[in-house]
């Protein structure tokens, strides 16, 4: 699962990789990791194309727009994701793996926190805003750290997307926060990146 999390956080396009792997190892080292795939190549290419089409729509008016500041771009994408996606609130045991991916957010419009964070990172990469995937095992939750002029801030779109879905409504209680401020919104755990300190 750790490898899948790394791949999905760093390589959001890898939503087709299964959570199970074949591993070969010696008595000391892992020598080979062989992934298994959820879809055929043609189906994966179709799904990726769906993601790219939706990404283009969400980035419309943002990508390549010199009149927008990075803060404005971050806010617009935050709001567009929340408006276009609904939290998958089904029983944990029945939530499909696709809800943990950018495909869940971009193509299906239904996802859990991991999907929200991965999709946001994917879109931010496209417009050149530095970001990283942030998660907490204690909270069983994931969100993003974004950088403005080299300064990190927390952004949690999932907690800013009302549950159950409220059409046209987005909150901003978890947008561009320091770690202290994030703690106050309920992210009370000790196992995530707390480097964002600026309260600007």
XYZ file of N, CA, C and O in Angstrom:
800
model
N 0.825 -1.192 0.000
C 0.000 0.000 0.000
C 0.870 1.257 0.000
O 0.526 2.247 -0.631
N 1.985 1.217 0.689
C 2.885 2.364 0.713
C 3.350 2.719 -0.688
O 3.375 3.889 -1.071
N 3.704 1.713 -1.476
C 4.171 1.961 -2.834
C 3.061 2.581 -3.667
O 3.286 3.522 -4.431
N 1.844 2.091 -3.522
C 0.714 2.662 -4.253
C 0.510 4.112 -3.859
O 0.283 4.982 -4.704
N 0.597 4.414 -2.562
C 0.435 5.794 -2.108
C 1.505 6.701 -2.688
O 1.227 7.835 -3.085
N 2.728 6.216 -2.738
C 3.815 7.009 -3.310
C 3.558 7.246 -4.789
O 3.667 8.366 -5.284
N 3.207 6.192 -5.492
C 2.953 6.323 -6.924
C 1.777 7.245 -7.196
O 1.826 8.103 -8.074
N 0.705 7.100 -6.445
C -0.485 7.899 -6.719
C -0.278 9.358 -6.328
O -0.783 10.258 -6.985
N 0.479 9.601 -5.250
C 0.743 10.974 -4.850
C 1.724 11.668 -5.762
O 1.570 12.831 -6.110
N 2.744 10.956 -6.186
C 3.772 11.544 -7.037
C 3.462 11.387 -8.517
O 3.896 12.186 -9.327
N 2.738 10.336 -8.873
C 2.394 10.064 -10.268
C 0.887 9.819 -10.367
O 0.437 8.677 -10.422
N 0.092 10.885 -10.366
C -1.356 10.710 -10.324
C -1.917 9.929 -11.502
O -2.988 9.334 -11.412
N -1.191 9.928 -12.615
C -1.641 9.183 -13.795
C -1.605 7.672 -13.566
O -2.136 6.909 -14.370
N -1.003 7.222 -12.475
C -0.865 5.782 -12.200
C -2.077 5.203 -11.474
O -1.940 4.264 -10.698
N -3.262 5.747 -11.733
C -4.464 5.225 -11.079
C -4.826 3.821 -11.557
O -5.680 3.166 -10.984
N -4.170 3.353 -12.596
C -4.458 2.018 -13.141
C -3.676 0.907 -12.445
O -3.888 -0.265 -12.723
N -2.793 1.289 -11.530
C -1.973 0.284 -10.849
C -2.748 -0.291 -9.667
O -3.298 0.435 -8.846
N -2.778 -1.593 -9.586
C -3.492 -2.299 -8.531
C -2.781 -2.127 -7.188
O -1.601 -1.785 -7.129
N -3.512 -2.384 -6.103
C -2.897 -2.318 -4.773
C -2.099 -3.581 -4.455
O -1.434 -3.652 -3.431
N -2.163 -4.580 -5.313
C -1.376 -5.797 -5.067
C -0.201 -5.869 -6.043
O -0.327 -5.496 -7.204
N 0.925 -6.324 -5.539
C 2.157 -6.422 -6.312
C 2.749 -7.810 -6.147
O 2.515 -8.486 -5.152
N 3.532 -8.192 -7.134
C 4.402 -9.356 -6.956
C 5.767 -8.812 -6.569
O 6.243 -7.834 -7.157
N 6.371 -9.422 -5.565
C 7.669 -8.949 -5.086
C 8.668 -10.092 -5.113
O 8.359 -11.206 -4.677
N 9.853 -9.796 -5.624
C 10.937 -10.755 -5.580
C 12.032 -10.165 -4.706
O 12.303 -8.966 -4.758
N 12.648 -11.021 -3.911
C 13.649 -10.505 -2.983
C 14.656 -11.589 -2.625
O 14.407 -12.783 -2.776
N 15.792 -11.087 -2.154
C 16.799 -11.971 -1.597
C 16.610 -11.951 -0.090
O 15.647 -11.347 0.405
N 17.488 -12.546 0.652
C 17.363 -12.524 2.114
C 17.553 -11.119 2.676
O 17.168 -10.838 3.800
N 18.134 -10.211 1.874
C 18.437 -8.868 2.361
C 17.652 -7.765 1.660
O 17.251 -6.797 2.301
N 17.429 -7.902 0.350
C 16.873 -6.802 -0.431
C 15.683 -7.235 -1.284
O 15.603 -8.378 -1.719
N 14.799 -6.270 -1.527
C 13.788 -6.454 -2.565
C 14.502 -6.234 -3.890
O 15.148 -5.199 -4.093
N 14.410 -7.179 -4.782
C 15.110 -7.062 -6.066
C 14.193 -6.635 -7.208
O 14.651 -6.082 -8.202
N 12.897 -6.888 -7.059
C 11.983 -6.524 -8.138
C 10.570 -6.377 -7.591
O 10.132 -7.163 -6.770
N 9.909 -5.325 -8.058
C 8.493 -5.119 -7.747
C 7.750 -5.151 -9.068
O 8.051 -4.372 -9.974
N 6.807 -6.056 -9.183
C 6.071 -6.224 -10.432
C 4.629 -5.784 -10.201
O 3.870 -6.461 -9.503
N 4.246 -4.644 -10.779
C 2.879 -4.158 -10.562
C 1.848 -4.978 -11.331
O 2.159 -5.611 -12.335
N 0.625 -4.923 -10.821
C -0.506 -5.492 -11.536
C -1.414 -4.329 -11.929
O -1.476 -3.324 -11.222
N -2.090 -4.495 -13.043
C -2.878 -3.394 -13.578
C -4.373 -3.684 -13.506
O -4.812 -4.802 -13.721
N -5.149 -2.635 -13.212
C -6.591 -2.754 -13.051
C -7.328 -2.788 -14.391
O -8.445 -3.292 -14.472
N -6.713 -2.227 -15.440
C -7.412 -2.058 -16.705
C -6.509 -2.466 -17.870
O -5.290 -2.473 -17.751
N -7.140 -2.738 -19.001
C -6.365 -2.973 -20.220
C -5.752 -1.650 -20.648
O -6.192 -0.564 -20.224
N -4.766 -1.707 -21.516
C -4.113 -0.491 -21.982
C -5.099 0.428 -22.696
O -5.094 1.650 -22.471
N -5.964 -0.130 -23.526
C -6.911 0.714 -24.265
C -7.897 1.386 -23.309
O -8.236 2.572 -23.487
N -8.360 0.654 -22.293
C -9.281 1.245 -21.316
C -8.572 2.321 -20.499
O -9.145 3.390 -20.247
N -7.341 2.058 -20.103
C -6.581 3.056 -19.355
C -6.402 4.331 -20.176
O -6.588 5.441 -19.661
N -6.025 4.196 -21.434
C -5.829 5.370 -22.290
C -7.117 6.173 -22.416
O -7.096 7.407 -22.420
N -8.256 5.483 -22.509
C -9.546 6.162 -22.573
C -9.813 6.918 -21.274
O -10.258 8.076 -21.286
N -9.536 6.281 -20.153
C -9.768 6.910 -18.843
C -8.856 8.115 -18.656
O -9.284 9.152 -18.149
N -7.602 7.982 -19.061
C -6.665 9.102 -18.944
C -7.109 10.266 -19.809
O -7.022 11.427 -19.396
N -7.621 9.954 -20.988
C -8.129 11.000 -21.874
C -9.311 11.729 -21.236
O -9.426 12.960 -21.333
N -10.182 10.997 -20.543
C -11.308 11.621 -19.824
C -10.787 12.589 -18.768
O -11.325 13.688 -18.585
N -9.749 12.169 -18.047
C -9.149 13.030 -17.019
C -8.570 14.296 -17.636
O -8.746 15.397 -17.106
N -7.869 14.131 -18.741
C -7.230 15.283 -19.380
C -8.271 16.266 -19.917
O -8.087 17.483 -19.820
N -9.376 15.735 -20.462
C -10.440 16.623 -20.945
C -11.045 17.427 -19.802
O -11.279 18.641 -19.932
N -11.301 16.769 -18.667
C -11.861 17.485 -17.517
C -10.851 18.463 -16.930
O -11.213 19.569 -16.519
N -9.579 18.055 -16.906
C -8.538 18.959 -16.410
C -8.493 20.228 -17.253
O -8.396 21.340 -16.726
N -8.581 20.082 -18.572
C -8.585 21.247 -19.458
C -9.763 22.161 -19.141
O -9.630 23.389 -19.130
N -10.924 21.558 -18.873
C -12.111 22.366 -18.549
C -11.930 23.108 -17.231
O -12.262 24.299 -17.125
N -11.369 22.429 -16.216
C -11.171 23.070 -14.913
C -10.090 24.143 -14.965
O -10.121 25.097 -14.185
N -9.142 23.985 -15.869
C -8.048 24.946 -15.996
C -8.391 26.097 -16.935
O -7.603 27.039 -17.065
N -9.552 26.035 -17.570
C -9.941 27.069 -18.522
C -9.971 28.441 -17.839
O -10.617 28.618 -16.802
N -9.250 29.388 -18.419
C -9.184 30.734 -17.856
C -8.139 30.899 -16.773
O -7.872 32.017 -16.331
N -7.537 29.794 -16.351
C -6.501 29.838 -15.312
C -5.125 29.610 -15.930
O -4.208 30.408 -15.737
N -5.024 28.524 -16.679
C -3.732 28.160 -17.274
C -3.294 29.241 -18.260
O -4.057 29.645 -19.144
N -2.078 29.726 -18.066
C -1.517 30.732 -18.965
C -2.106 32.118 -18.812
O -1.922 32.975 -19.679
N -2.828 32.374 -17.722
C -3.452 33.681 -17.503
C -2.555 34.530 -16.602
O -2.530 34.334 -15.386
N -1.814 35.484 -17.178
C -0.863 36.268 -16.380
C -1.519 37.264 -15.432
O -0.851 37.817 -14.552
N -2.829 37.490 -15.585
C -3.489 38.461 -14.706
C -3.858 37.860 -13.356
O -4.248 38.582 -12.439
N -3.737 36.532 -13.226
C -4.067 35.873 -11.963
C -2.822 35.653 -11.127
O -1.785 35.231 -11.641
N -2.925 35.904 -9.829
C -1.834 35.578 -8.907
C -1.888 34.081 -8.606
O -2.899 33.415 -8.872
N -0.824 33.548 -8.033
C -0.843 32.142 -7.630
C -1.939 31.870 -6.609
O -2.582 30.819 -6.641
N -2.171 32.826 -5.697
C -3.223 32.656 -4.706
C -4.586 32.525 -5.376
O -5.414 31.684 -4.995
N -4.821 33.335 -6.404
C -6.091 33.270 -7.126
C -6.232 31.948 -7.878
O -7.311 31.344 -7.900
N -5.150 31.490 -8.478
C -5.181 30.208 -9.184
C -5.463 29.064 -8.209
O -6.268 28.174 -8.492
N -4.804 29.108 -7.064
C -5.033 28.086 -6.039
C -6.490 28.081 -5.581
O -7.101 27.020 -5.415
N -7.048 29.272 -5.392
C -8.435 29.391 -4.933
C -9.423 28.912 -5.990
O -10.362 28.168 -5.690
N -9.212 29.324 -7.231
C -10.126 28.927 -8.303
C -10.151 27.415 -8.477
O -11.223 26.810 -8.614
N -8.989 26.782 -8.460
C -8.943 25.327 -8.616
C -9.534 24.615 -7.402
O -10.222 23.602 -7.536
N -9.254 25.127 -6.222
C -9.854 24.612 -4.986
C -11.375 24.599 -5.123
O -12.042 23.590 -4.892
N -11.939 25.735 -5.545
C -13.392 25.865 -5.637
C -13.969 25.015 -6.765
O -15.031 24.403 -6.602
N -13.289 24.972 -7.893
C -13.800 24.196 -9.026
C -13.827 22.705 -8.711
O -14.764 22.009 -9.104
N -12.813 22.224 -8.021
C -12.815 20.798 -7.638
C -13.963 20.521 -6.674
O -14.725 19.566 -6.845
N -14.105 21.368 -5.660
C -15.175 21.155 -4.672
C -16.561 21.225 -5.316
O -17.464 20.474 -4.945
N -16.730 22.106 -6.277
C -18.029 22.255 -6.932
C -18.336 21.103 -7.885
O -19.500 20.789 -8.121
N -17.295 20.500 -8.442
C -17.479 19.454 -9.448
C -17.357 18.039 -8.900
O -17.495 17.074 -9.644
N -17.064 17.915 -7.609
C -16.885 16.589 -7.034
C -17.689 16.470 -5.745
O -17.800 17.423 -4.978
N -18.205 15.286 -5.531
C -18.955 14.983 -4.319
C -18.186 13.938 -3.526
O -17.632 12.996 -4.099
N -18.131 14.106 -2.217
C -17.425 13.145 -1.374
C -18.144 11.800 -1.412
O -19.363 11.727 -1.273
N -17.377 10.743 -1.610
C -17.938 9.388 -1.622
C -18.175 8.961 -0.181
O -17.265 8.525 0.521
N -19.402 9.089 0.256
C -19.725 8.866 1.668
C -20.336 7.495 1.940
O -20.952 7.279 2.970
N -20.138 6.564 0.994
C -20.650 5.218 1.218
C -19.888 4.519 2.328
O -18.885 5.035 2.834
N -20.351 3.327 2.736
C -19.612 2.557 3.742
C -18.174 2.321 3.274
O -17.943 2.030 2.103
N -17.229 2.479 4.197
C -15.811 2.372 3.844
C -15.511 1.094 3.077
O -14.769 1.097 2.095
N -16.121 0.006 3.488
C -15.840 -1.283 2.848
C -16.334 -1.361 1.413
O -15.881 -2.197 0.643
N -17.257 -0.469 1.034
C -17.804 -0.541 -0.319
C -17.325 0.588 -1.228
O -17.735 0.675 -2.383
N -16.472 1.471 -0.719
C -15.959 2.558 -1.556
C -14.963 1.979 -2.553
O -13.983 1.347 -2.166
N -15.192 2.179 -3.850
C -14.281 1.602 -4.844
C -12.925 2.307 -4.849
O -12.826 3.480 -4.479
N -11.911 1.572 -5.259
C -10.557 2.139 -5.291
C -10.476 3.362 -6.188
O -9.703 4.284 -5.930
N -11.300 3.407 -7.230
C -11.243 4.532 -8.165
C -11.586 5.850 -7.469
O -11.159 6.924 -7.889
N -12.330 5.792 -6.346
C -12.647 7.008 -5.590
C -11.433 7.574 -4.872
O -11.480 8.698 -4.365
N -10.361 6.815 -4.835
C -9.113 7.276 -4.209
C -8.162 7.893 -5.227
O -7.016 8.194 -4.895
N -8.619 8.061 -6.458
C -7.739 8.504 -7.541
C -8.226 9.798 -8.173
O -9.353 10.238 -7.942
N -7.373 10.371 -9.033
C -7.795 11.576 -9.740
C -8.927 11.272 -10.719
O -9.723 12.150 -11.039
N -9.029 10.030 -11.189
C -10.122 9.667 -12.083
C -11.465 9.809 -11.365
O -12.446 10.267 -11.954
N -11.517 9.445 -10.103
C -12.733 9.615 -9.327
C -13.185 11.063 -9.309
O -14.368 11.365 -9.483
N -12.236 11.972 -9.108
C -12.549 13.398 -9.053
C -12.890 13.945 -10.432
O -13.934 14.576 -10.637
N -11.986 13.733 -11.383
C -12.099 14.404 -12.676
C -13.139 13.779 -13.597
O -13.857 14.496 -14.295
N -13.211 12.477 -13.632
C -14.115 11.825 -14.594
C -15.459 11.432 -13.987
O -16.492 11.565 -14.627
N -15.439 10.958 -12.730
C -16.681 10.485 -12.118
C -17.352 11.542 -11.241
O -18.549 11.484 -10.990
N -16.563 12.479 -10.735
C -17.127 13.494 -9.853
C -17.490 12.965 -8.490
O -18.299 13.554 -7.772
N -16.880 11.833 -8.103
C -17.098 11.232 -6.785
C -15.760 10.706 -6.296
O -15.091 9.950 -6.989
N -15.361 11.104 -5.081
C -14.051 10.684 -4.583
C -13.978 10.830 -3.073
O -14.859 11.421 -2.453
N -12.904 10.302 -2.512
C -12.569 10.513 -1.101
C -11.350 11.434 -1.046
O -10.838 11.869 -2.077
N -10.886 11.710 0.152
C -9.839 12.715 0.350
C -8.593 12.484 -0.497
O -8.014 13.425 -1.048
N -8.162 11.234 -0.609
C -6.962 10.945 -1.391
C -7.155 11.387 -2.839
O -6.261 11.982 -3.440
N -8.329 11.108 -3.395
C -8.613 11.528 -4.762
C -8.601 13.041 -4.910
O -8.026 13.582 -5.858
N -9.225 13.752 -3.962
C -9.224 15.216 -4.005
C -7.791 15.752 -4.019
O -7.451 16.623 -4.818
N -6.965 15.230 -3.120
C -5.591 15.723 -3.000
C -4.778 15.414 -4.255
O -4.003 16.256 -4.733
N -4.937 14.218 -4.785
C -4.178 13.830 -5.976
C -4.610 14.671 -7.180
O -3.773 15.144 -7.958
N -5.906 14.878 -7.337
C -6.395 15.668 -8.470
C -5.924 17.120 -8.374
O -5.521 17.718 -9.382
N -5.956 17.688 -7.176
C -5.497 19.073 -6.987
C -4.021 19.166 -7.339
O -3.602 20.076 -8.072
N -3.230 18.228 -6.856
C -1.809 18.219 -7.181
C -1.571 18.096 -8.676
O -0.682 18.754 -9.244
N -2.338 17.254 -9.332
C -2.226 17.051 -10.780
C -2.474 18.360 -11.529
O -1.727 18.730 -12.442
N -3.527 19.080 -11.128
C -3.853 20.348 -11.787
C -2.811 21.422 -11.478
O -2.438 22.206 -12.358
N -2.336 21.451 -10.252
C -1.322 22.442 -9.891
C -0.017 22.187 -10.635
O 0.672 23.134 -11.041
N 0.332 20.924 -10.826
C 1.529 20.603 -11.614
C 1.404 21.159 -13.025
O 2.385 21.629 -13.612
N 0.214 21.117 -13.582
C -0.004 21.581 -14.949
C 0.206 23.087 -15.088
O 0.541 23.560 -16.177
N -0.003 23.828 -14.006
C 0.184 25.284 -14.089
C 1.446 25.742 -13.358
O 1.662 26.932 -13.165
N 2.267 24.783 -12.954
C 3.581 25.117 -12.404
C 3.588 25.633 -10.982
O 4.519 26.349 -10.591
N 2.581 25.291 -10.184
C 2.588 25.680 -8.767
C 3.085 24.496 -7.945
O 2.484 23.413 -7.969
N 4.156 24.713 -7.224
C 4.759 23.644 -6.425
C 3.786 23.178 -5.354
O 3.112 23.987 -4.701
N 3.719 21.866 -5.183
C 2.813 21.302 -4.185
C 3.309 19.929 -3.778
O 4.150 19.336 -4.454
N 2.777 19.420 -2.683
C 3.086 18.049 -2.264
C 1.850 17.439 -1.622
O 0.942 18.138 -1.159
N 1.844 16.125 -1.622
C 0.754 15.340 -1.044
C 1.030 15.190 0.438
O 2.146 14.890 0.842
N 0.038 15.434 1.265
C 0.205 15.344 2.708
C -0.855 14.387 3.253
O -2.022 14.457 2.842
N -0.445 13.496 4.157
C -1.432 12.558 4.693
C -1.132 12.237 6.154
O -0.019 12.415 6.634
N -2.173 11.759 6.816
C -2.072 11.357 8.209
C -2.740 9.999 8.375
O -3.932 9.846 8.080
N -1.977 9.032 8.853
C -2.546 7.716 9.150
C -3.468 7.822 10.359
O -4.522 7.179 10.407
N -3.094 8.649 11.334
C -3.930 8.820 12.533
C -5.329 9.321 12.167
O -6.326 8.874 12.736
N -5.391 10.253 11.214
C -6.674 10.824 10.810
C -7.326 10.042 9.672
O -8.485 10.292 9.351
N -6.558 9.128 9.069
C -7.028 8.411 7.868
C -7.495 9.446 6.842
O -8.635 9.422 6.353
N -6.593 10.373 6.523
C -6.974 11.545 5.730
C -5.784 12.053 4.925
O -4.623 11.826 5.292
N -6.085 12.737 3.821
C -5.041 13.306 2.962
C -5.483 14.673 2.446
O -6.672 14.934 2.282
N -4.476 15.531 2.192
C -4.723 16.861 1.648
C -3.445 17.321 0.960
O -2.595 16.514 0.629
N -3.291 18.627 0.731
C -2.134 19.141 0.000
C -1.367 20.177 0.804
O -1.933 20.862 1.657
N -0.096 20.272 0.480
C 0.712 21.422 0.877
C 1.069 22.134 -0.418
O 1.525 21.511 -1.375
N 0.810 23.438 -0.463
C 1.101 24.242 -1.650
C 2.123 25.311 -1.271
O 2.280 25.651 -0.090
N 2.806 25.835 -2.273
C 3.877 26.794 -2.023
C 3.600 28.093 -2.765
O 3.346 28.092 -3.972
N 3.659 29.202 -2.027
C 3.533 30.529 -2.604
C 4.819 31.274 -2.311
O 5.167 31.480 -1.140
N 5.542 31.615 -3.350
C 6.859 32.256 -3.204
C 7.752 31.466 -2.254
O 8.451 32.042 -1.412
N 7.697 30.156 -2.357
C 8.547 29.288 -1.552
C 8.033 28.986 -0.161
O 8.620 28.188 0.565
N 6.914 29.608 0.229
C 6.352 29.402 1.567
C 5.239 28.363 1.512
O 4.302 28.499 0.712
N 5.304 27.324 2.356
C 4.286 26.274 2.314
C 3.031 26.629 3.118
O 3.100 27.295 4.149
N 1.894 26.144 2.611
C 0.607 26.294 3.287
C -0.201 25.011 3.096
O -0.084 24.344 2.072
N -1.043 24.694 4.049
C -1.954 23.558 3.922
C -3.213 23.971 3.154
O -3.732 25.075 3.354
N -3.712 23.043 2.316
C -5.006 23.206 1.651
C -5.723 21.860 1.726
O -5.204 20.854 1.253
N -6.906 21.849 2.307
C -7.695 20.624 2.412
C -9.051 20.843 1.744
O -9.995 21.340 2.351
N -9.128 20.476 0.464
C -10.369 20.672 -0.286
C -11.488 19.786 0.256
O -12.646 20.206 0.329
N -11.157 18.581 0.648
C -12.190 17.656 1.128
C -12.992 18.264 2.270
O -14.225 18.216 2.277
N -12.295 18.843 3.232
C -12.992 19.411 4.385
C -13.659 20.741 4.056
O -14.427 21.266 4.866
N -13.365 21.298 2.867
C -14.034 22.512 2.414
C -15.193 22.210 1.462
O -15.847 23.127 0.972
N -15.423 20.927 1.185
C -16.523 20.519 0.322
C -17.633 19.974 1.213
O -17.490 18.898 1.793
N -18.734 20.715 1.354
C -19.775 20.307 2.297
C -20.278 18.883 2.054
O -20.416 18.445 0.920
N -20.515 18.171 3.135
C -21.073 16.823 3.058
C -22.399 16.847 3.838
O -22.451 17.368 4.937
N -23.420 16.323 3.314
C -23.534 15.808 1.955
C -23.522 16.972 0.984
O -23.744 18.083 1.370
N -23.289 16.652 -0.299
C -23.001 17.675 -1.286
C -24.045 18.788 -1.270
O -25.243 18.534 -1.271
N -23.562 20.031 -1.251
C -24.435 21.200 -1.319
C -24.092 21.925 -2.611
O -23.012 22.499 -2.741
N -24.991 21.880 -3.570
C -24.729 22.470 -4.879
C -24.420 23.955 -4.758
O -25.153 24.703 -4.121
N -23.302 24.346 -5.360
C -22.940 25.760 -5.397
C -22.240 26.278 -4.163
O -21.903 27.459 -4.103
N -22.005 25.418 -3.184
C -21.373 25.894 -1.941
C -19.994 25.287 -1.742
O -19.798 24.087 -1.886
N -19.047 26.142 -1.404
C -17.686 25.729 -1.070
C -17.256 26.513 0.164
O -17.493 27.718 0.253
N -16.654 25.830 1.125
C -16.103 26.517 2.291
C -14.626 26.829 2.050
O -14.005 26.288 1.133
N -14.063 27.696 2.890
C -12.653 28.066 2.770
C -11.952 28.027 4.132
O -11.000 28.746 4.370
N -12.461 27.175 5.012
C -11.901 27.089 6.358
C -10.559 26.376 6.402
O -9.847 26.461 7.405
N -10.218 25.646 5.337
C -8.985 24.853 5.308
C -8.117 25.225 4.108
O -7.458 24.394 3.512
N -8.134 26.503 3.773
C -7.427 27.001 2.591
C -6.280 27.916 2.994
O -6.486 28.912 3.681
N -5.077 27.572 2.569
C -3.848 28.344 2.832
C -3.636 28.582 4.331
O -3.563 29.725 4.790
N -3.512 27.489 5.063
C -3.352 27.572 6.515
C -1.957 27.169 6.965
O -1.299 26.337 6.339
N -1.564 27.727 8.098
C -0.379 27.235 8.804
C -0.754 25.927 9.486
O -1.927 25.580 9.602
N 0.236 25.233 9.994
C -0.044 23.977 10.716
C -0.831 24.241 11.992
O -1.714 23.457 12.356
N -0.530 25.344 12.666
C -1.285 25.692 13.885
C -2.756 25.934 13.555
O -3.652 25.475 14.271
N -3.008 26.657 12.469
C -4.383 26.946 12.079
C -5.095 25.670 11.627
O -6.275 25.473 11.906
N -4.366 24.796 10.924
C -4.946 23.534 10.474
C -5.340 22.671 11.671
O -6.380 22.012 11.668
N -4.509 22.674 12.689
C -4.811 21.931 13.920
C -6.147 22.402 14.493
O -6.968 21.610 14.930
N -6.370 23.701 14.452
C -7.590 24.279 15.018
C -8.836 23.899 14.215
O -9.943 23.923 14.748
N -8.673 23.530 12.949
C -9.849 23.125 12.163
C -10.154 21.640 12.339
O -11.107 21.132 11.748
N -9.353 20.949 13.153
C -9.650 19.559 13.458
C -8.622 18.541 13.019
O -8.788 17.349 13.235
N -7.530 18.983 12.413
C -6.478 18.074 11.967
C -5.539 17.767 13.142
O -4.348 18.076 13.120
N -6.098 17.153 14.166
C -5.364 16.938 15.407
C -4.709 15.564 15.400
O -5.289 14.573 15.841
N -3.496 15.537 14.864
C -2.704 14.307 14.786
C -1.234 14.705 14.795
O -0.891 15.883 14.624
N -0.381 13.722 14.977
C 1.044 14.004 15.122
C 1.906 13.314 14.063
O 3.109 13.198 14.224
N 1.278 12.891 12.969
C 2.047 12.114 11.992
C 2.026 12.707 10.585
O 2.113 12.004 9.603
N 1.865 14.030 10.484
C 1.904 14.628 9.143
C 2.885 15.796 9.112
O 3.379 16.259 10.140
N 3.169 16.257 7.898
C 4.140 17.332 7.667
C 3.606 18.641 8.239
O 2.602 19.172 7.766
N 4.281 19.166 9.241
C 3.849 20.413 9.876
C 4.764 21.591 9.513
O 4.812 22.577 10.234
N 5.460 21.475 8.386
C 6.375 22.548 7.991
C 5.678 23.873 7.673
O 6.291 24.941 7.863
N 4.428 23.884 7.199
C 3.793 25.200 6.971
C 3.598 25.949 8.289
O 2.833 25.529 9.155
N 4.308 27.069 8.444
C 4.250 27.828 9.687
C 3.738 29.239 9.507
O 3.316 29.890 10.445
N 3.765 29.746 8.263
C 3.364 31.134 8.018
C 1.869 31.314 8.221
O 1.063 30.517 7.752
N 1.496 32.383 8.930
C 0.078 32.689 9.102
C -0.315 33.914 8.264
O -1.314 34.561 8.527
N 0.495 34.190 7.264
C 0.218 35.362 6.402
C -1.144 35.246 5.743
O -1.873 36.201 5.610
